[in-house]
Coordinates of C-alpha atoms in Angstrom, one line a residue:
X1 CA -5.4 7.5 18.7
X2 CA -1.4 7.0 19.2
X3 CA 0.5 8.4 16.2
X4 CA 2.8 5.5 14.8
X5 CA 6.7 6.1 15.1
X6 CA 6.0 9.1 17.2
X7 CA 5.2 8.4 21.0
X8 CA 2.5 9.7 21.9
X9 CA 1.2 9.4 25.6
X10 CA -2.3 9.7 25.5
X11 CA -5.0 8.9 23.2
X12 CA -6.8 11.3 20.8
X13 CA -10.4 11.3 20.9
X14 CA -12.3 11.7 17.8
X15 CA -15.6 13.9 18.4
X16 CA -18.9 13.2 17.5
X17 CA -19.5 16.9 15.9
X18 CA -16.9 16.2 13.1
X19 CA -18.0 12.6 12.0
X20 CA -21.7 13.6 11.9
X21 CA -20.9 16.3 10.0
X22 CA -19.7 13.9 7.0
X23 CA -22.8 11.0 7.8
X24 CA -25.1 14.6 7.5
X25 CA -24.0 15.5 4.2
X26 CA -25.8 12.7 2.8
X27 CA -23.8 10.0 3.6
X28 CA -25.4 7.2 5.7
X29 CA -23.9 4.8 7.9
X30 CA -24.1 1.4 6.2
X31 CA -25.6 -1.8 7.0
X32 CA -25.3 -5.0 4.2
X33 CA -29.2 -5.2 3.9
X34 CA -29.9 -1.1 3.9
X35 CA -31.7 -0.4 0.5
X36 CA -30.7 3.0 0.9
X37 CA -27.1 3.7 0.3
X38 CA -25.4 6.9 -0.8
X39 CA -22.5 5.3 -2.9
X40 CA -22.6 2.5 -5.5
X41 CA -23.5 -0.9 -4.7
X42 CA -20.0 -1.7 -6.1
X43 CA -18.2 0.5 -3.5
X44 CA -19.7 -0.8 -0.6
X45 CA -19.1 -4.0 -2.1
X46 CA -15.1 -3.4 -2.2
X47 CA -15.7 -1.7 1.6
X48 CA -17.7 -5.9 2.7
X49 CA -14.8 -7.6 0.3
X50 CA -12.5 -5.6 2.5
X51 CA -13.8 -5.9 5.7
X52 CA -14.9 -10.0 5.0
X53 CA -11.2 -11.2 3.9
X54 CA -9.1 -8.9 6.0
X55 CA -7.3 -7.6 2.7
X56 CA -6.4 -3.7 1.7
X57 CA -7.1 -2.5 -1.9
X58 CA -4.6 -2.5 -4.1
X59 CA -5.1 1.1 -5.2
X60 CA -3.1 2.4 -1.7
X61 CA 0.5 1.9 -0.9
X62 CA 2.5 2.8 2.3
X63 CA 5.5 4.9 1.1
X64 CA 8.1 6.1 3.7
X65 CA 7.9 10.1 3.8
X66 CA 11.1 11.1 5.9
X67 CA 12.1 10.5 9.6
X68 CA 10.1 13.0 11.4
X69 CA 6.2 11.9 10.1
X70 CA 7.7 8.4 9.0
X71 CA 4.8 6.2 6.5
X72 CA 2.0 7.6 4.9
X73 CA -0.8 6.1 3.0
X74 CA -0.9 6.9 -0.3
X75 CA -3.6 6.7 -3.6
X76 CA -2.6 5.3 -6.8
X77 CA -5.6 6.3 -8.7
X78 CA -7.9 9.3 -8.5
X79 CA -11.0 8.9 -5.5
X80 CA -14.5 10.8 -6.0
X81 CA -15.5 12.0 -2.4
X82 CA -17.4 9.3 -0.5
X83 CA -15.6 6.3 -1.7
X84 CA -14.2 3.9 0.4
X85 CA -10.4 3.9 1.0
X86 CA -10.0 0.9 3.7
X87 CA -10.6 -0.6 7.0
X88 CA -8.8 0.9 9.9
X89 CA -7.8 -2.8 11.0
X90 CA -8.7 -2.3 14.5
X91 CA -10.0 -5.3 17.3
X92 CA -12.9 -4.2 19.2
X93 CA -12.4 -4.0 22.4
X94 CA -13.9 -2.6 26.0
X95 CA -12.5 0.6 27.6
X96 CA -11.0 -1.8 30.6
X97 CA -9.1 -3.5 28.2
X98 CA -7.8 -0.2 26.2
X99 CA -6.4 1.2 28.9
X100 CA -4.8 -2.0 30.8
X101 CA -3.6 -2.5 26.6
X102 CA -2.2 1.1 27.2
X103 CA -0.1 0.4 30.2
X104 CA 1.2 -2.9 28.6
X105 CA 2.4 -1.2 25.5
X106 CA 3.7 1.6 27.2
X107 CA 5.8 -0.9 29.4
X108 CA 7.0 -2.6 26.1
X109 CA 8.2 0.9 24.7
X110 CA 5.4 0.3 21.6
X111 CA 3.9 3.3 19.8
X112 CA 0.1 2.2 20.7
X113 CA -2.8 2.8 17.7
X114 CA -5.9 2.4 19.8
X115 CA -9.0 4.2 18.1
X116 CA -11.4 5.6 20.1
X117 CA -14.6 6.9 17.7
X118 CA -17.9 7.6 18.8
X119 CA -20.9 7.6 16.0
X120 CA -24.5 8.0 16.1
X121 CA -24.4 8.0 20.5
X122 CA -22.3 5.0 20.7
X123 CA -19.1 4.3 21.6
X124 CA -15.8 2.3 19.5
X125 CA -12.4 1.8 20.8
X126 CA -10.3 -1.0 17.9
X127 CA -6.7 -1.7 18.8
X128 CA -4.7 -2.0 15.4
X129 CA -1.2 -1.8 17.7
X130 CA 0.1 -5.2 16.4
X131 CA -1.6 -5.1 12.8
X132 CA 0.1 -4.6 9.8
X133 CA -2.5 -4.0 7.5
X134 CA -2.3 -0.2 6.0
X135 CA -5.1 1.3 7.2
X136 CA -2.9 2.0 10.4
X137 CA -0.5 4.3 8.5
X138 CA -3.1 6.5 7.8
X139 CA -1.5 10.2 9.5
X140 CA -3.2 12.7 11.1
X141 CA -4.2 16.2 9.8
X142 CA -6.3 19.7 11.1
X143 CA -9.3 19.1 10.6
X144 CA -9.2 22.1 7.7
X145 CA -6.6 19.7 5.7
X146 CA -8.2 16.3 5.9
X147 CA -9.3 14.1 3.1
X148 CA -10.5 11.1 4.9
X149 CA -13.1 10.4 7.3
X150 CA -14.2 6.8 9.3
X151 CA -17.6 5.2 9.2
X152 CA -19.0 2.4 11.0
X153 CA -20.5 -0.4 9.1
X154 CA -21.6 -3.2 9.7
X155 CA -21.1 -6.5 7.8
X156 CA -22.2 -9.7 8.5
X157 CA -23.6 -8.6 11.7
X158 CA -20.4 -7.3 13.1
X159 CA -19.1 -3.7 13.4
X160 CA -16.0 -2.3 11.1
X161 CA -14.3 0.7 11.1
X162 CA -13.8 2.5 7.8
X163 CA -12.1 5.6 6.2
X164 CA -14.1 7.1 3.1
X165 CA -12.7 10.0 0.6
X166 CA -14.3 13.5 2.5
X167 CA -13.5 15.0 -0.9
X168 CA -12.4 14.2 -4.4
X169 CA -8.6 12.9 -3.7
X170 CA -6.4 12.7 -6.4
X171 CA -3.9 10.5 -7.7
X172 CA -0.3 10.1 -5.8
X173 CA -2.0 11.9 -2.9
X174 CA -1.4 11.6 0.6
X175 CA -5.0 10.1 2.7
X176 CA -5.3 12.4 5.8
X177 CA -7.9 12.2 8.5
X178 CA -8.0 13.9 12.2
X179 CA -6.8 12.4 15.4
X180 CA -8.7 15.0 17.2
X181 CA -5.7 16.4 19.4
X182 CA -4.7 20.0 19.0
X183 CA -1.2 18.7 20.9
X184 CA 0.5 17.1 18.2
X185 CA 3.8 18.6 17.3
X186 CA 4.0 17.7 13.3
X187 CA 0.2 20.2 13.1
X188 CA 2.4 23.2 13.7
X189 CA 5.0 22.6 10.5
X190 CA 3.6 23.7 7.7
X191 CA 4.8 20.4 5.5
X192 CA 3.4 18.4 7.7
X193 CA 0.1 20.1 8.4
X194 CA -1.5 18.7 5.1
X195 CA -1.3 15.4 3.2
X196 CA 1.5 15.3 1.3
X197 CA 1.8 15.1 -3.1
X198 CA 4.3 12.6 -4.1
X199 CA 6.1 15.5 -6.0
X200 CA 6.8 16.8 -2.7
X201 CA 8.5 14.5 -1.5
X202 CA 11.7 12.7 -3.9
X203 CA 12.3 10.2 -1.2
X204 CA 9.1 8.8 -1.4
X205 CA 8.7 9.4 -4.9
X206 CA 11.9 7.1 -5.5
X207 CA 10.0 4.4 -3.3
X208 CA 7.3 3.9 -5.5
X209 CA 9.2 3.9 -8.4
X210 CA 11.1 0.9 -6.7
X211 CA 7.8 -0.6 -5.8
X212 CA 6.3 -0.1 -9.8
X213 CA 9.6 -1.5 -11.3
X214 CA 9.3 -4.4 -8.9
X215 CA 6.0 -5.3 -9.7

C-alpha cells in the first residue's frame, strides 16, 4: 500500500497472521446469503449499500491533519468494535497489471494506493490511485495502535474490500489500520504513531467546524 502525499516506493504487504487474527475473534468473512453473521443485519446492510452504490457513509469525514501526515479519516459518531467503517474503493486487478500500474504512476510522479491483502489463502491487489472516495485516506498505524481492520465480502457475487472498527472507536477519532511496513518514517514520531483525537489537532479541529457550519 503507497501512503498518500508521502512517496513511497514500494508497496506494503498486509499479512495474513494479522487479518486472521480479527476474522478469528469471531468475526466471519461475509457473503450476502450467509445466515451466519457476527454483526447486525443492519450493518452489513450499510457495508452492501456501500459497496452496491459506490457511496461513503456520512458518519466519516476527511479533515486535513498538518503537512507532514496530510488527510486523515475521521468518525463523527461513536463505533462499537466490528462495525463497518467503509469500502477501501479499490479496482481489482492482477499482479501484472499492479506492477506495470506501478511503473506508470511512478513515471507520472503520483503517490500510488495499490492494496495488496491476502485472506483466507487467497490473494487481492485493488488500485484506489485515481479514486476519490475516502476510504483511501485511511493512514497507517503499528499494528499495537490500530483501530481498523479490512475484510473481504462479497456482494452480489463480486468481491469488496472493507475496513471494520477492531475496537470500540470513539467520536472525533482518527480510523487507523496497518500498512504492514516497518519502513515508514511518520511510525517513529510519537504524534503520528497513533490515530489522532480532534482535540489534538486545532487545525483540523477548525476544519470541521468549517465543514458543520457549512452544512
Amino acid at each position: 500500500f503507497f501512503f498518500h502525499d508521502h512517496k513511497v516506493s514500494s508497496t506494503a504487504w498486509l499479512g495474513l497472521e494479522e487479518t486472521m487474527k480479527f476474522l478469528s475473534s469471531g468475526h466471519d468473512t461475509y457473503h450476502t446469503r450467509s445466515k451466519s453473521v457476527s454483526l447486525e443485519e443492519n450493518k452489513f446492510a450499510l457495508a452492501q449499500q456501500v459497496c452496491r452504490n459506490k457511496e461513503d457513509p456520512e458518519y466519516l469525514i476527511k479533515l486535513w491533519i498538518d503537512e507532514y501526515i496530510g488527510y486523515g479519516v475521521y468518525v463523527l459518531k461513536d463505533l462499537v468494535k466490528g462495525e463497518f467503517i467503509c469500502e477501501y474503493p479499490g479496482e481489482l486487478i492482477s499482479d501484472t497489471e499492479r506492477n506495470l500500474r506501478i511503473e506508470q504512476y511512478d513515471q507520472e510522479d503520483l503517490g500510488s494506493y495499490i492494496f495488496d491483502v491476502q485472506i483466507e489463502n487467497k490473494k487481492y491487489i485493488l488500485d484506489a490511485t485515481r479514486s476519490t472516495r475516502i476510504g483511501r485516506y485511511i493512514n497507517d498505524s503499528p499494528p499495537r495502535h490500530i483501530n481498523a481492520l479490512p475484510k473481504v465480502i462479497h456482494v452480489d457475487q463480486k468481491v469488496y474490500l472493507c475496513f471494520f472498527a477492531a475496537k470500540d472507536i470513539p467520536k472525533n477519532t482518527e480510523v487507523r489500520y496497518s500498512y504492514s511496513s516497518k519502513n515508514l518514517t511518520w511510525r517513529s514520531k510519537a504524534r503520528y504513531a497513533r490515530p489522532i483525537n480532534l482535540k489534538e489537532s486545532p487545525e483540523t479541529t477548525d476544519d470541521i467546524t468549517k465543514n458543520s457550519m457549512a452544512n
